[in-house]
C-alpha cells in the first residue's frame, strides 16, 4: 500500500474510533518481539528495539484519543530468568527510552509512572526512571503512562498482603477495615483506575502474571500481530473491537441498556 493510502486509512479509522466510547485505561502485554526478529533472521534484541517504536506510536495515539491511562508490560518478574545478555540488552533499551523520551512526554503532558519491584532494576535504569517520574509529576498531565517493570501480579498481591498484615499487627489498621479499596491502595498500581481493556499482542492467549486483580472486569483482546508491528493501527483497531462489546458487570443486557438510556 502507498504511504498516502495508508495515512488515509488511518485517518478514517481514527475518526470512527473518536465517534465511539473511549476507554479510560488500556493495558497492554507487549509480546512477540523476539519471534518477530527471529522470523527475519535478526537477533531477538532487534525485535525489542523495533518494539520501542511501537511504544512511541501507541503512546502518542493514546494521548491524542484522550485516554487517561496507558499501562505497558515492559518487563515481568519472570523475565529476570532470561539469558543474562537479553536481560542486559533490555535494560540498556529501557535506559535509552527513558533518556530519549523526556521532551516527548513533557510536550504531550504525559506523566510517567512505574509499577513493579523497582528495587531489582539496575541503577542505570532506576536513576533515569526516578528522574523522569519526578520531572513529569511536577507538571500538568493529561495521561498517565505506567511501565510495568520487574512486575508480577502475584508478587504485587503478596506485597500488598504483607503491608496490610504489618499494619494490622502494629495496631494501625483494623482487620475489618480491609476492603477492596484498602488492598488496592497497597498495589503497585495504586491511584490508577482499573483497566477497561487489556490487549495482548504476539498470538499467545494468556495473562502471564499481568494485572490479575485489576483486570477482574476488563475486556480482554488477544491479537496475533507481533508488538513491533502493532503501532497506531493496532491500537485503533483494538479500540474499535472494544467499542462493539457490551460490558454488563453481572447485570442483564436490558438493565445495561436502560442505564445508558
Ligand atoms: C516481549 O517480547 C518483550 C518482553 C517480554 C521483554 P518477547 O521477548 O517475549 O518476544 P517473544 O514472545 O519471544 O516473541
Ligand atoms: C509477558 O511476556 C511479559 C512482557 C510482555 C513484558 P512473556 O513473553 O514474558 O510471557 P510468557 O513467558 O510467554 O508467558
Ligand atoms: Mg514473549
PDB file of N, CA, C and O in Angstrom, residues 162-224:
ATOM      1  N   UNK A 162       1.328  -8.347  52.738  1.00  0.00           N
ATOM      2  CA  UNK A 162       2.309  -8.117  53.814  1.00  0.00           C
ATOM      3  C   UNK A 162       2.135  -6.751  54.433  1.00  0.00           C
ATOM      4  O   UNK A 162       2.231  -6.583  55.650  1.00  0.00           O
ATOM      5  N   UNK A 163       1.896  -5.756  53.583  1.00  0.00           N
ATOM      6  CA  UNK A 163       1.747  -4.394  54.077  1.00  0.00           C
ATOM      7  C   UNK A 163       0.493  -4.295  54.967  1.00  0.00           C
ATOM      8  O   UNK A 163       0.522  -3.669  56.038  1.00  0.00           O
ATOM      9  N   UNK A 164      -0.597  -4.941  54.547  1.00  0.00           N
ATOM     10  CA  UNK A 164      -1.816  -4.948  55.366  1.00  0.00           C
ATOM     11  C   UNK A 164      -1.552  -5.665  56.684  1.00  0.00           C
ATOM     12  O   UNK A 164      -1.907  -5.157  57.762  1.00  0.00           O
ATOM     13  N   UNK A 165      -0.892  -6.827  56.613  1.00  0.00           N
ATOM     14  CA  UNK A 165      -0.645  -7.621  57.816  1.00  0.00           C
ATOM     15  C   UNK A 165       0.211  -6.844  58.805  1.00  0.00           C
ATOM     16  O   UNK A 165      -0.040  -6.872  60.017  1.00  0.00           O
ATOM     17  N   UNK A 166       1.214  -6.124  58.298  1.00  0.00           N
ATOM     18  CA  UNK A 166       2.086  -5.436  59.254  1.00  0.00           C
ATOM     19  C   UNK A 166       1.350  -4.257  59.891  1.00  0.00           C
ATOM     20  O   UNK A 166       1.549  -3.974  61.075  1.00  0.00           O
ATOM     21  N   UNK A 167       0.449  -3.606  59.157  1.00  0.00           N
ATOM     22  CA  UNK A 167      -0.336  -2.527  59.763  1.00  0.00           C
ATOM     23  C   UNK A 167      -1.323  -3.063  60.793  1.00  0.00           C
ATOM     24  O   UNK A 167      -1.554  -2.431  61.827  1.00  0.00           O
ATOM     25  N   UNK A 168      -1.891  -4.233  60.511  1.00  0.00           N
ATOM     26  CA  UNK A 168      -2.819  -4.833  61.481  1.00  0.00           C
ATOM     27  C   UNK A 168      -2.037  -5.235  62.738  1.00  0.00           C
ATOM     28  O   UNK A 168      -2.446  -4.930  63.861  1.00  0.00           O
ATOM     29  N   UNK A 169      -0.870  -5.860  62.529  1.00  0.00           N
ATOM     30  CA  UNK A 169      -0.064  -6.321  63.669  1.00  0.00           C
ATOM     31  C   UNK A 169       0.366  -5.145  64.544  1.00  0.00           C
ATOM     32  O   UNK A 169       0.430  -5.259  65.771  1.00  0.00           O
ATOM     33  N   UNK A 170       0.633  -4.016  63.904  1.00  0.00           N
ATOM     34  CA  UNK A 170       1.102  -2.850  64.663  1.00  0.00           C
ATOM     35  C   UNK A 170      -0.059  -2.048  65.264  1.00  0.00           C
ATOM     36  O   UNK A 170       0.167  -1.027  65.915  1.00  0.00           O
ATOM     37  N   UNK A 171      -1.290  -2.472  65.000  1.00  0.00           N
ATOM     38  CA  UNK A 171      -2.453  -1.786  65.553  1.00  0.00           C
ATOM     39  C   UNK A 171      -2.842  -0.529  64.776  1.00  0.00           C
ATOM     40  O   UNK A 171      -3.667   0.258  65.235  1.00  0.00           O
ATOM     41  N   UNK A 172      -2.249  -0.345  63.586  1.00  0.00           N
ATOM     42  CA  UNK A 172      -2.584   0.845  62.787  1.00  0.00           C
ATOM     43  C   UNK A 172      -3.841   0.638  61.936  1.00  0.00           C
ATOM     44  O   UNK A 172      -4.378   1.583  61.376  1.00  0.00           O
ATOM     45  N   UNK A 173      -4.255  -0.606  61.781  1.00  0.00           N
ATOM     46  CA  UNK A 173      -5.368  -0.921  60.889  1.00  0.00           C
ATOM     47  C   UNK A 173      -6.190  -2.054  61.505  1.00  0.00           C
ATOM     48  O   UNK A 173      -5.618  -3.034  61.999  1.00  0.00           O
ATOM     49  N   UNK A 174      -7.519  -1.897  61.491  1.00  0.00           N
ATOM     50  CA  UNK A 174      -8.379  -2.982  61.986  1.00  0.00           C
ATOM     51  C   UNK A 174      -8.597  -3.976  60.851  1.00  0.00           C
ATOM     52  O   UNK A 174      -8.795  -3.567  59.699  1.00  0.00           O
ATOM     53  N   UNK A 175      -8.568  -5.266  61.165  1.00  0.00           N
ATOM     54  CA  UNK A 175      -8.756  -6.288  60.126  1.00  0.00           C
ATOM     55  C   UNK A 175     -10.061  -6.048  59.364  1.00  0.00           C
ATOM     56  O   UNK A 175     -10.134  -6.245  58.151  1.00  0.00           O
ATOM     57  N   UNK A 176     -11.082  -5.588  60.096  1.00  0.00           N
ATOM     58  CA  UNK A 176     -12.396  -5.362  59.456  1.00  0.00           C
ATOM     59  C   UNK A 176     -12.351  -4.184  58.476  1.00  0.00           C
ATOM     60  O   UNK A 176     -13.252  -4.020  57.655  1.00  0.00           O
ATOM     61  N   UNK A 177     -11.327  -3.359  58.584  1.00  0.00           N
ATOM     62  CA  UNK A 177     -11.239  -2.192  57.692  1.00  0.00           C
ATOM     63  C   UNK A 177     -10.641  -2.567  56.331  1.00  0.00           C
ATOM     64  O   UNK A 177     -10.589  -1.747  55.422  1.00  0.00           O
ATOM     65  N   UNK A 178     -10.199  -3.817  56.208  1.00  0.00           N
ATOM     66  CA  UNK A 178      -9.627  -4.240  54.922  1.00  0.00           C
ATOM     67  C   UNK A 178     -10.747  -4.490  53.930  1.00  0.00           C
ATOM     68  O   UNK A 178     -11.624  -5.321  54.155  1.00  0.00           O
ATOM     69  N   UNK A 179     -10.731  -3.723  52.870  1.00  0.00           N
ATOM     70  CA  UNK A 179     -11.697  -3.929  51.793  1.00  0.00           C
ATOM     71  C   UNK A 179     -10.962  -3.766  50.464  1.00  0.00           C
ATOM     72  O   UNK A 179      -9.734  -3.637  50.442  1.00  0.00           O
ATOM     73  N   UNK A 180     -11.695  -3.787  49.354  1.00  0.00           N
ATOM     74  CA  UNK A 180     -11.042  -3.718  48.043  1.00  0.00           C
ATOM     75  C   UNK A 180     -10.219  -2.439  47.893  1.00  0.00           C
ATOM     76  O   UNK A 180      -9.124  -2.463  47.331  1.00  0.00           O
ATOM     77  N   UNK A 181     -10.745  -1.327  48.400  1.00  0.00           N
ATOM     78  CA  UNK A 181     -10.019  -0.052  48.268  1.00  0.00           C
ATOM     79  C   UNK A 181      -8.711  -0.085  49.050  1.00  0.00           C
ATOM     80  O   UNK A 181      -7.665   0.338  48.561  1.00  0.00           O
ATOM     81  N   UNK A 182      -8.807  -0.600  50.292  1.00  0.00           N
ATOM     82  CA  UNK A 182      -7.625  -0.624  51.159  1.00  0.00           C
ATOM     83  C   UNK A 182      -6.533  -1.512  50.539  1.00  0.00           C
ATOM     84  O   UNK A 182      -5.348  -1.171  50.568  1.00  0.00           O
ATOM     85  N   UNK A 183      -6.931  -2.634  49.985  1.00  0.00           N
ATOM     86  CA  UNK A 183      -5.941  -3.501  49.323  1.00  0.00           C
ATOM     87  C   UNK A 183      -5.394  -2.809  48.063  1.00  0.00           C
ATOM     88  O   UNK A 183      -4.186  -2.784  47.830  1.00  0.00           O
ATOM     89  N   UNK A 184      -6.308  -2.201  47.300  1.00  0.00           N
ATOM     90  CA  UNK A 184      -5.910  -1.521  46.062  1.00  0.00           C
ATOM     91  C   UNK A 184      -4.877  -0.426  46.287  1.00  0.00           C
ATOM     92  O   UNK A 184      -3.990  -0.217  45.459  1.00  0.00           O
ATOM     93  N   UNK A 185      -4.992   0.244  47.431  1.00  0.00           N
ATOM     94  CA  UNK A 185      -4.047   1.326  47.748  1.00  0.00           C
ATOM     95  C   UNK A 185      -2.629   0.813  47.967  1.00  0.00           C
ATOM     96  O   UNK A 185      -1.683   1.567  47.937  1.00  0.00           O
ATOM     97  N   UNK A 186      -2.494  -0.496  48.248  1.00  0.00           N
ATOM     98  CA  UNK A 186      -1.168  -1.049  48.512  1.00  0.00           C
ATOM     99  C   UNK A 186      -0.611  -1.810  47.315  1.00  0.00           C
ATOM    100  O   UNK A 186       0.464  -2.406  47.389  1.00  0.00           O
ATOM    101  N   UNK A 187      -1.346  -1.782  46.206  1.00  0.00           N
ATOM    102  CA  UNK A 187      -0.818  -2.408  44.986  1.00  0.00           C
ATOM    103  C   UNK A 187       0.131  -1.426  44.306  1.00  0.00           C
ATOM    104  O   UNK A 187       0.075  -0.221  44.553  1.00  0.00           O
ATOM    105  N   UNK A 188       1.004  -1.943  43.442  1.00  0.00           N
ATOM    106  CA  UNK A 188       1.962  -1.064  42.754  1.00  0.00           C
ATOM    107  C   UNK A 188       1.256  -0.123  41.785  1.00  0.00           C
ATOM    108  O   UNK A 188       1.840   0.850  41.326  1.00  0.00           O
ATOM    109  N   UNK A 189      -0.012  -0.428  41.465  1.00  0.00           N
ATOM    110  CA  UNK A 189      -0.765   0.425  40.545  1.00  0.00           C
ATOM    111  C   UNK A 189      -1.679   1.393  41.293  1.00  0.00           C
ATOM    112  O   UNK A 189      -2.591   1.963  40.692  1.00  0.00           O
ATOM    113  N   UNK A 190      -1.465   1.570  42.606  1.00  0.00           N
ATOM    114  CA  UNK A 190      -2.338   2.434  43.409  1.00  0.00           C
ATOM    115  C   UNK A 190      -2.541   3.772  42.700  1.00  0.00           C
ATOM    116  O   UNK A 190      -1.593   4.347  42.174  1.00  0.00           O
ATOM    117  N   UNK A 191      -3.778   4.236  42.693  1.00  0.00           N
ATOM    118  CA  UNK A 191      -4.055   5.533  42.075  1.00  0.00           C
ATOM    119  C   UNK A 191      -4.574   5.401  40.651  1.00  0.00           C
ATOM    120  O   UNK A 191      -5.211   6.318  40.138  1.00  0.00           O
ATOM    121  N   UNK A 192      -4.313   4.275  40.005  1.00  0.00           N
ATOM    122  CA  UNK A 192      -4.796   4.087  38.629  1.00  0.00           C
ATOM    123  C   UNK A 192      -6.204   3.482  38.664  1.00  0.00           C
ATOM    124  O   UNK A 192      -6.491   2.638  39.512  1.00  0.00           O
ATOM    125  N   UNK A 193      -7.056   3.874  37.717  1.00  0.00           N
ATOM    126  CA  UNK A 193      -8.349   3.177  37.628  1.00  0.00           C
ATOM    127  C   UNK A 193      -8.095   1.755  37.099  1.00  0.00           C
ATOM    128  O   UNK A 193      -7.043   1.498  36.512  1.00  0.00           O
ATOM    129  N   UNK A 194      -9.045   0.849  37.298  1.00  0.00           N
ATOM    130  CA  UNK A 194      -8.892  -0.489  36.727  1.00  0.00           C
ATOM    131  C   UNK A 194      -8.843  -0.387  35.201  1.00  0.00           C
ATOM    132  O   UNK A 194      -9.508   0.473  34.626  1.00  0.00           O
ATOM    133  N   UNK A 195      -8.104  -1.278  34.551  1.00  0.00           N
ATOM    134  CA  UNK A 195      -8.102  -1.219  33.083  1.00  0.00           C
ATOM    135  C   UNK A 195      -9.459  -1.617  32.515  1.00  0.00           C
ATOM    136  O   UNK A 195     -10.106  -2.534  33.018  1.00  0.00           O
ATOM    137  N   UNK A 196      -9.890  -0.895  31.480  1.00  0.00           N
ATOM    138  CA  UNK A 196     -11.127  -1.247  30.781  1.00  0.00           C
ATOM    139  C   UNK A 196     -10.849  -2.314  29.740  1.00  0.00           C
ATOM    140  O   UNK A 196     -11.698  -3.134  29.426  1.00  0.00           O
ATOM    141  N   UNK A 197      -9.648  -2.258  29.194  1.00  0.00           N
ATOM    142  CA  UNK A 197      -9.274  -3.168  28.099  1.00  0.00           C
ATOM    143  C   UNK A 197      -7.834  -3.623  28.308  1.00  0.00           C
ATOM    144  O   UNK A 197      -6.950  -2.798  28.548  1.00  0.00           O
ATOM    145  N   UNK A 198      -7.630  -4.945  28.238  1.00  0.00           N
ATOM    146  CA  UNK A 198      -6.268  -5.492  28.278  1.00  0.00           C
ATOM    147  C   UNK A 198      -6.009  -6.163  26.930  1.00  0.00           C
ATOM    148  O   UNK A 198      -6.769  -7.044  26.511  1.00  0.00           O
ATOM    149  N   UNK A 199      -4.970  -5.713  26.262  1.00  0.00           N
ATOM    150  CA  UNK A 199      -4.620  -6.255  24.943  1.00  0.00           C
ATOM    151  C   UNK A 199      -3.346  -7.062  25.075  1.00  0.00           C
ATOM    152  O   UNK A 199      -2.402  -6.624  25.758  1.00  0.00           O
ATOM    153  N   UNK A 200      -3.289  -8.227  24.459  1.00  0.00           N
ATOM    154  CA  UNK A 200      -2.002  -8.931  24.361  1.00  0.00           C
ATOM    155  C   UNK A 200      -1.684  -9.137  22.885  1.00  0.00           C
ATOM    156  O   UNK A 200      -2.487  -9.706  22.142  1.00  0.00           O
ATOM    157  N   UNK A 201      -0.537  -8.677  22.461  1.00  0.00           N
ATOM    158  CA  UNK A 201      -0.091  -8.887  21.088  1.00  0.00           C
ATOM    159  C   UNK A 201       0.733 -10.178  21.040  1.00  0.00           C
ATOM    160  O   UNK A 201       1.045 -10.774  22.067  1.00  0.00           O
ATOM    161  N   UNK A 202       1.065 -10.617  19.847  1.00  0.00           N
ATOM    162  CA  UNK A 202       2.030 -11.709  19.695  1.00  0.00           C
ATOM    163  C   UNK A 202       1.448 -13.110  19.683  1.00  0.00           C
ATOM    164  O   UNK A 202       2.198 -14.087  19.644  1.00  0.00           O
ATOM    165  N   UNK A 203       0.106 -13.228  19.746  1.00  0.00           N
ATOM    166  CA  UNK A 203      -0.501 -14.537  19.490  1.00  0.00           C
ATOM    167  C   UNK A 203      -0.780 -15.439  20.675  1.00  0.00           C
ATOM    168  O   UNK A 203      -1.568 -16.379  20.555  1.00  0.00           O
ATOM    169  N   UNK A 204      -0.162 -15.207  21.834  1.00  0.00           N
ATOM    170  CA  UNK A 204      -0.445 -16.092  22.979  1.00  0.00           C
ATOM    171  C   UNK A 204      -1.724 -15.654  23.673  1.00  0.00           C
ATOM    172  O   UNK A 204      -2.001 -14.461  23.771  1.00  0.00           O
ATOM    173  N   UNK A 205      -2.476 -16.657  24.175  1.00  0.00           N
ATOM    174  CA  UNK A 205      -3.728 -16.343  24.878  1.00  0.00           C
ATOM    175  C   UNK A 205      -3.533 -16.563  26.364  1.00  0.00           C
ATOM    176  O   UNK A 205      -4.029 -17.520  26.928  1.00  0.00           O
ATOM    177  N   UNK A 206      -2.741 -15.729  26.999  1.00  0.00           N
ATOM    178  CA  UNK A 206      -2.580 -15.837  28.456  1.00  0.00           C
ATOM    179  C   UNK A 206      -2.224 -14.468  29.022  1.00  0.00           C
ATOM    180  O   UNK A 206      -1.829 -13.569  28.287  1.00  0.00           O
ATOM    181  N   UNK A 207      -2.330 -14.355  30.363  1.00  0.00           N
ATOM    182  CA  UNK A 207      -2.076 -13.062  31.006  1.00  0.00           C
ATOM    183  C   UNK A 207      -0.649 -12.942  31.532  1.00  0.00           C
ATOM    184  O   UNK A 207      -0.181 -11.832  31.802  1.00  0.00           O
ATOM    185  N   UNK A 208       0.033 -14.076  31.706  1.00  0.00           N
ATOM    186  CA  UNK A 208       1.433 -14.049  32.157  1.00  0.00           C
ATOM    187  C   UNK A 208       1.645 -13.126  33.368  1.00  0.00           C
ATOM    188  O   UNK A 208       2.551 -12.292  33.380  1.00  0.00           O
ATOM    189  N   UNK A 209       0.766 -13.308  34.373  1.00  0.00           N
ATOM    190  CA  UNK A 209       1.003 -12.616  35.657  1.00  0.00           C
ATOM    191  C   UNK A 209       0.817 -11.098  35.570  1.00  0.00           C
ATOM    192  O   UNK A 209       1.477 -10.337  36.274  1.00  0.00           O
ATOM    193  N   UNK A 210      -0.090 -10.674  34.700  1.00  0.00           N
ATOM    194  CA  UNK A 210      -0.308  -9.232  34.488  1.00  0.00           C
ATOM    195  C   UNK A 210      -1.643  -8.788  35.085  1.00  0.00           C
ATOM    196  O   UNK A 210      -2.702  -9.313  34.712  1.00  0.00           O
ATOM    197  N   UNK A 211      -1.644  -7.855  35.999  1.00  0.00           N
ATOM    198  CA  UNK A 211      -2.841  -7.156  36.495  1.00  0.00           C
ATOM    199  C   UNK A 211      -3.995  -8.095  36.859  1.00  0.00           C
ATOM    200  O   UNK A 211      -5.145  -7.834  36.514  1.00  0.00           O
ATOM    201  N   UNK A 212      -3.686  -9.185  37.559  1.00  0.00           N
ATOM    202  CA  UNK A 212      -4.713 -10.195  37.840  1.00  0.00           C
ATOM    203  C   UNK A 212      -5.849  -9.633  38.692  1.00  0.00           C
ATOM    204  O   UNK A 212      -7.013  -9.972  38.492  1.00  0.00           O
ATOM    205  N   UNK A 213      -5.515  -8.797  39.642  1.00  0.00           N
ATOM    206  CA  UNK A 213      -6.531  -8.163  40.490  1.00  0.00           C
ATOM    207  C   UNK A 213      -7.268  -7.075  39.703  1.00  0.00           C
ATOM    208  O   UNK A 213      -8.499  -7.028  39.658  1.00  0.00           O
ATOM    209  N   UNK A 214      -6.487  -6.229  39.076  1.00  0.00           N
ATOM    210  CA  UNK A 214      -7.034  -5.023  38.433  1.00  0.00           C
ATOM    211  C   UNK A 214      -7.914  -5.347  37.226  1.00  0.00           C
ATOM    212  O   UNK A 214      -8.799  -4.587  36.871  1.00  0.00           O
ATOM    213  N   UNK A 215      -7.623  -6.466  36.552  1.00  0.00           N
ATOM    214  CA  UNK A 215      -8.333  -6.777  35.300  1.00  0.00           C
ATOM    215  C   UNK A 215      -9.582  -7.623  35.543  1.00  0.00           C
ATOM    216  O   UNK A 215     -10.121  -8.221  34.604  1.00  0.00           O
ATOM    217  N   UNK A 216     -10.066  -7.654  36.801  1.00  0.00           N
ATOM    218  CA  UNK A 216     -11.204  -8.518  37.145  1.00  0.00           C
ATOM    219  C   UNK A 216     -12.375  -8.344  36.172  1.00  0.00           C
ATOM    220  O   UNK A 216     -13.032  -9.307  35.813  1.00  0.00           O
ATOM    221  N   UNK A 217     -12.624  -7.105  35.728  1.00  0.00           N
ATOM    222  CA  UNK A 217     -13.736  -6.866  34.804  1.00  0.00           C
ATOM    223  C   UNK A 217     -13.293  -6.220  33.494  1.00  0.00           C
ATOM    224  O   UNK A 217     -14.105  -5.616  32.775  1.00  0.00           O
ATOM    225  N   UNK A 218     -12.015  -6.359  33.177  1.00  0.00           N
ATOM    226  CA  UNK A 218     -11.529  -5.780  31.918  1.00  0.00           C
ATOM    227  C   UNK A 218     -11.991  -6.615  30.731  1.00  0.00           C
ATOM    228  O   UNK A 218     -12.187  -7.823  30.851  1.00  0.00           O
ATOM    229  N   UNK A 219     -12.147  -5.971  29.606  1.00  0.00           N
ATOM    230  CA  UNK A 219     -12.332  -6.695  28.345  1.00  0.00           C
ATOM    231  C   UNK A 219     -10.955  -7.180  27.920  1.00  0.00           C
ATOM    232  O   UNK A 219      -9.970  -6.442  28.044  1.00  0.00           O
ATOM    233  N   UNK A 220     -10.887  -8.414  27.423  1.00  0.00           N
ATOM    234  CA  UNK A 220      -9.595  -8.972  27.012  1.00  0.00           C
ATOM    235  C   UNK A 220      -9.568  -9.096  25.495  1.00  0.00           C
ATOM    236  O   UNK A 220     -10.540  -9.514  24.878  1.00  0.00           O
ATOM    237  N   UNK A 221      -8.435  -8.730  24.926  1.00  0.00           N
ATOM    238  CA  UNK A 221      -8.288  -8.858  23.469  1.00  0.00           C
ATOM    239  C   UNK A 221      -6.914  -9.435  23.152  1.00  0.00           C
ATOM    240  O   UNK A 221      -5.884  -8.881  23.565  1.00  0.00           O
ATOM    241  N   UNK A 222      -6.923 -10.560  22.460  1.00  0.00           N
ATOM    242  CA  UNK A 222      -5.664 -11.204  22.068  1.00  0.00           C
ATOM    243  C   UNK A 222      -5.502 -11.060  20.563  1.00  0.00           C
ATOM    244  O   UNK A 222      -6.399 -11.436  19.813  1.00  0.00           O
ATOM    245  N   UNK A 223      -4.409 -10.487  20.137  1.00  0.00           N
ATOM    246  CA  UNK A 223      -4.190 -10.328  18.693  1.00  0.00           C
ATOM    247  C   UNK A 223      -2.891 -11.016  18.284  1.00  0.00           C
ATOM    248  O   UNK A 223      -1.948 -11.113  19.070  1.00  0.00           O
ATOM    249  N   UNK A 224      -2.877 -11.491  17.033  1.00  0.00           N
ATOM    250  CA  UNK A 224      -1.693 -12.211  16.549  1.00  0.00           C
ATOM    251  C   UNK A 224      -0.556 -11.263  16.159  1.00  0.00           C
ATOM    252  O   UNK A 224       0.603 -11.661  16.139  1.00  0.00           O
TER     253      UNK A 224
END
